[in-house]
Short mmCIF file of C-alpha atoms in Angstrom, two decimals:
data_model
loop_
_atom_site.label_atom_id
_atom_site.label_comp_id
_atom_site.label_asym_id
_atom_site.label_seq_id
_atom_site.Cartn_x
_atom_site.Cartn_y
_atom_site.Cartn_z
CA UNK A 841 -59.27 1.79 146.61
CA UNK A 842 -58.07 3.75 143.55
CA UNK A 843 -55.14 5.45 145.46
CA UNK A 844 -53.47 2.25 145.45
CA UNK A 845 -53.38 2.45 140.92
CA UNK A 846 -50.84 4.96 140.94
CA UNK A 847 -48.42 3.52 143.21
CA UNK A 848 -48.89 0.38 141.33
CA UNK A 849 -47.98 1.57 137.82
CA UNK A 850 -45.34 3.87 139.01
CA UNK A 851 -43.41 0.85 140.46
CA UNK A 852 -43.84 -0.64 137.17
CA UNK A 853 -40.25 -0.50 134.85
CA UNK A 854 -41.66 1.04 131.53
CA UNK A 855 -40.46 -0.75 128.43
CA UNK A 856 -38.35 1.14 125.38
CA UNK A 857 -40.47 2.09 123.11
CA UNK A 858 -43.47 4.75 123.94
CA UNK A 859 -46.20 2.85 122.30
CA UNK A 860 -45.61 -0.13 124.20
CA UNK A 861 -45.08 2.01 127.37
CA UNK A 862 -48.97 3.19 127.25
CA UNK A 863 -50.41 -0.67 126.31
CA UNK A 864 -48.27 -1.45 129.28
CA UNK A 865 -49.75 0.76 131.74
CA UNK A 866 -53.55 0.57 130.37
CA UNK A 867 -52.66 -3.00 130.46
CA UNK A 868 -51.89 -2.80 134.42
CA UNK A 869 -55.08 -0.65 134.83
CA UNK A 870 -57.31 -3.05 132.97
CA UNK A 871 -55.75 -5.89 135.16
CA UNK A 872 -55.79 -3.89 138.98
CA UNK A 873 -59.53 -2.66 138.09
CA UNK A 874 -60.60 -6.82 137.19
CA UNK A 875 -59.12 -7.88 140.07
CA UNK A 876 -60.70 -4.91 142.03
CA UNK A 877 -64.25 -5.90 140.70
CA UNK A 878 -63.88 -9.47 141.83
CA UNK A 879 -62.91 -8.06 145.25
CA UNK A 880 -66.04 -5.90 145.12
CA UNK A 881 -68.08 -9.18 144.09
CA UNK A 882 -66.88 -11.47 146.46
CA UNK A 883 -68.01 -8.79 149.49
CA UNK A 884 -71.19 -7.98 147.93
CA UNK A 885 -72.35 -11.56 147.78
CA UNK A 886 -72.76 -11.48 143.93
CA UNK A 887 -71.29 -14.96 143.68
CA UNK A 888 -74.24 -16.52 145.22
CA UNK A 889 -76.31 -15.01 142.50
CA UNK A 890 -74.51 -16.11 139.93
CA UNK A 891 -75.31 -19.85 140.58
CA UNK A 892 -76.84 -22.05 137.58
CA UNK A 893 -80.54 -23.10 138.79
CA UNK A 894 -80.89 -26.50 137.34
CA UNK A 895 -84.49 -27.21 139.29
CA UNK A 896 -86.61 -24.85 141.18
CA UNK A 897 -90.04 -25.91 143.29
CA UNK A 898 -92.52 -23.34 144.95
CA UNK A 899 -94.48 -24.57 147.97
CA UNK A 900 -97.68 -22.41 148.89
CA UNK A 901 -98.30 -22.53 152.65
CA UNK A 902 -100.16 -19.51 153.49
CA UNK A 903 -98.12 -16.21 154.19
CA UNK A 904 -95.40 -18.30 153.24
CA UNK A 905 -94.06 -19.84 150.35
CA UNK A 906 -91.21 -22.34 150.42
CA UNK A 907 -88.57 -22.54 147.66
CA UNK A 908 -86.68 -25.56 146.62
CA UNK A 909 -83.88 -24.49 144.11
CA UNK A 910 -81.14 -26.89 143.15
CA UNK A 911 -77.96 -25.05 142.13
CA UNK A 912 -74.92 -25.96 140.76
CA UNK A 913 -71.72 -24.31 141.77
CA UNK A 914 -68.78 -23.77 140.08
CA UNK A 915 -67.06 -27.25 139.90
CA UNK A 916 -70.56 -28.34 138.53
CA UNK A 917 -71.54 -29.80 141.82
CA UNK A 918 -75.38 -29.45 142.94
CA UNK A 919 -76.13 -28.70 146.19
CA UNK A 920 -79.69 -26.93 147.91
CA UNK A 921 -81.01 -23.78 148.62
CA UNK A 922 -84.10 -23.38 150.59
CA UNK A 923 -85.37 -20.22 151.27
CA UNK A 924 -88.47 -18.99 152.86
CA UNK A 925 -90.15 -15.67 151.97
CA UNK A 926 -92.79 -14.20 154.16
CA UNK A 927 -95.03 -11.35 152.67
CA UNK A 928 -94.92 -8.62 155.66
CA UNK A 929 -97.52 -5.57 155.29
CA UNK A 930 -96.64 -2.30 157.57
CA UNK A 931 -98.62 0.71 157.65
CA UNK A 932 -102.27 0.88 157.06
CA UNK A 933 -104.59 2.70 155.25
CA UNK A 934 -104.04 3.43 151.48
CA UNK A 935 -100.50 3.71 151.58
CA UNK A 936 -99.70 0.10 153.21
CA UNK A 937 -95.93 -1.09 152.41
CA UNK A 938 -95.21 -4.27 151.45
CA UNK A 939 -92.19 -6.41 151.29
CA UNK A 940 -90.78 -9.56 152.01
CA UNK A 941 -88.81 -11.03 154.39
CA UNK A 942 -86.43 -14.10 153.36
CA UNK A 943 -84.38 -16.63 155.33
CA UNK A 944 -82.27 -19.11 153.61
CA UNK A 945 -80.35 -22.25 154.31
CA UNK A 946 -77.96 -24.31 151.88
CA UNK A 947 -77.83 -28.03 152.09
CA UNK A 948 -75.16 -29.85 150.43
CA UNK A 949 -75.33 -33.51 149.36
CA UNK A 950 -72.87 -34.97 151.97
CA UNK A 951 -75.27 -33.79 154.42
CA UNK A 952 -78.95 -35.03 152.93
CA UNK A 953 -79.17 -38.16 155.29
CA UNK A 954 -78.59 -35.90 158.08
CA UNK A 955 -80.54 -33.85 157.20
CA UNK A 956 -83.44 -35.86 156.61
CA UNK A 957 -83.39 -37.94 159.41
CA UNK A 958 -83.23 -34.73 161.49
CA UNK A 959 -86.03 -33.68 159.91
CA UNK A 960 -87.91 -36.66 159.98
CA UNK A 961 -87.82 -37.15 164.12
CA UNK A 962 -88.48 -33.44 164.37
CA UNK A 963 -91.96 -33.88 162.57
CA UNK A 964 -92.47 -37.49 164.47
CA UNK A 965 -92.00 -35.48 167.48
CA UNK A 966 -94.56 -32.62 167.12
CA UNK A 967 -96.93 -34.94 165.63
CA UNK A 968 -96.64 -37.64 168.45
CA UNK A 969 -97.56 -34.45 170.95
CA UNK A 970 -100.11 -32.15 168.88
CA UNK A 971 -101.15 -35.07 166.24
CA UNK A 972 -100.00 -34.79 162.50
CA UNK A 973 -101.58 -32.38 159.97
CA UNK A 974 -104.32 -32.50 158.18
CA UNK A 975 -103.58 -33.39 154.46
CA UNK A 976 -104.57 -30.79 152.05
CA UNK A 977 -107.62 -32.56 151.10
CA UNK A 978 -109.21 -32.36 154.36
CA UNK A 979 -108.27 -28.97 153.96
CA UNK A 980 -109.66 -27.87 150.63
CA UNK A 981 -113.02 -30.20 152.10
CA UNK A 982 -113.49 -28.13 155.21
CA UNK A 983 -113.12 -24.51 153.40
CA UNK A 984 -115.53 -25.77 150.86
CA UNK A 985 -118.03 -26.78 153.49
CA UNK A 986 -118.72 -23.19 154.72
CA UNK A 987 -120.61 -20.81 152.66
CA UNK A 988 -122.32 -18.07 152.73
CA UNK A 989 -124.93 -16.07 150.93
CA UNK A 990 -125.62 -13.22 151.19
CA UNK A 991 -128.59 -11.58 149.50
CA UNK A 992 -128.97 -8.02 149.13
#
């Protein structure tokens, strides 16, 4: 809010002299528009981008893909973000548009165990009713085993 600079170096006493008057005031300004543009940061979520990625890992799952990044913070602590991005296609014909849609959760050390026992009796449980996955192998085996020629 720039109506609030004026009022600010108004209220300020000026010193003697009229060089040091000016550095005073531009000194004010350059101090009220920093603190402004960490304001302006802070609410725009520019912090979160501005996180040191010390490890990243990509996991393919079809539509999907999985990231793993490890950031560190600030105070040089690590903690994880996980974030899932989705490739969504609207509109058809030649002018499809395409963009992604992205959920994230952060996970910080203190919570790991938790987390991964959580994690661990959520999978036990869907695999103890619908049976577990099949491992990529079996996968990779069972595309490979269809094929089709076609001769023209």
């Amino acid at each position: 809010k720039m109506s609030n600079f004026g009022a600010e170096i108004a209220a300020a006493p000026p010193p003697n002299d009229t060089g040091g008057f000016q550095t005073f005031h531009l000194n004010i300004l350059i101090d009220i528009m920093e603190e402004k543009m960490e304001e302006f940061k802070k609410k725009n979520g520019m912090e979160m981008n501005e996180k040191e990625i010390v490890f990243s890992q990509a996991i393919k799952a079809g539509k999907r893909i999985y990231y793993l990044d490890v950031k560190k913070n600030r105070k040089e602590e690590m903690f994880l973000a996980i974030t899932e991005s989705k490739k969504v296609v609207t509109g058809e014909g030649e002018d499809p548009q395409i963009s992604f849609e992205k959920h994230k959760i952060f996970l910080y050390k203190e919570d790991f165990e938790k987390f991964l026992n959580g994690l661990r009796q959520a999978i036990d449980y869907i695999e103890q009713r619908q049976g577990a996955a099949p491992a990529e192998e079996e996968k990779k085996e069972k595309d490979e085993g269809i094929k089709i020629d076609i001769d023209f």
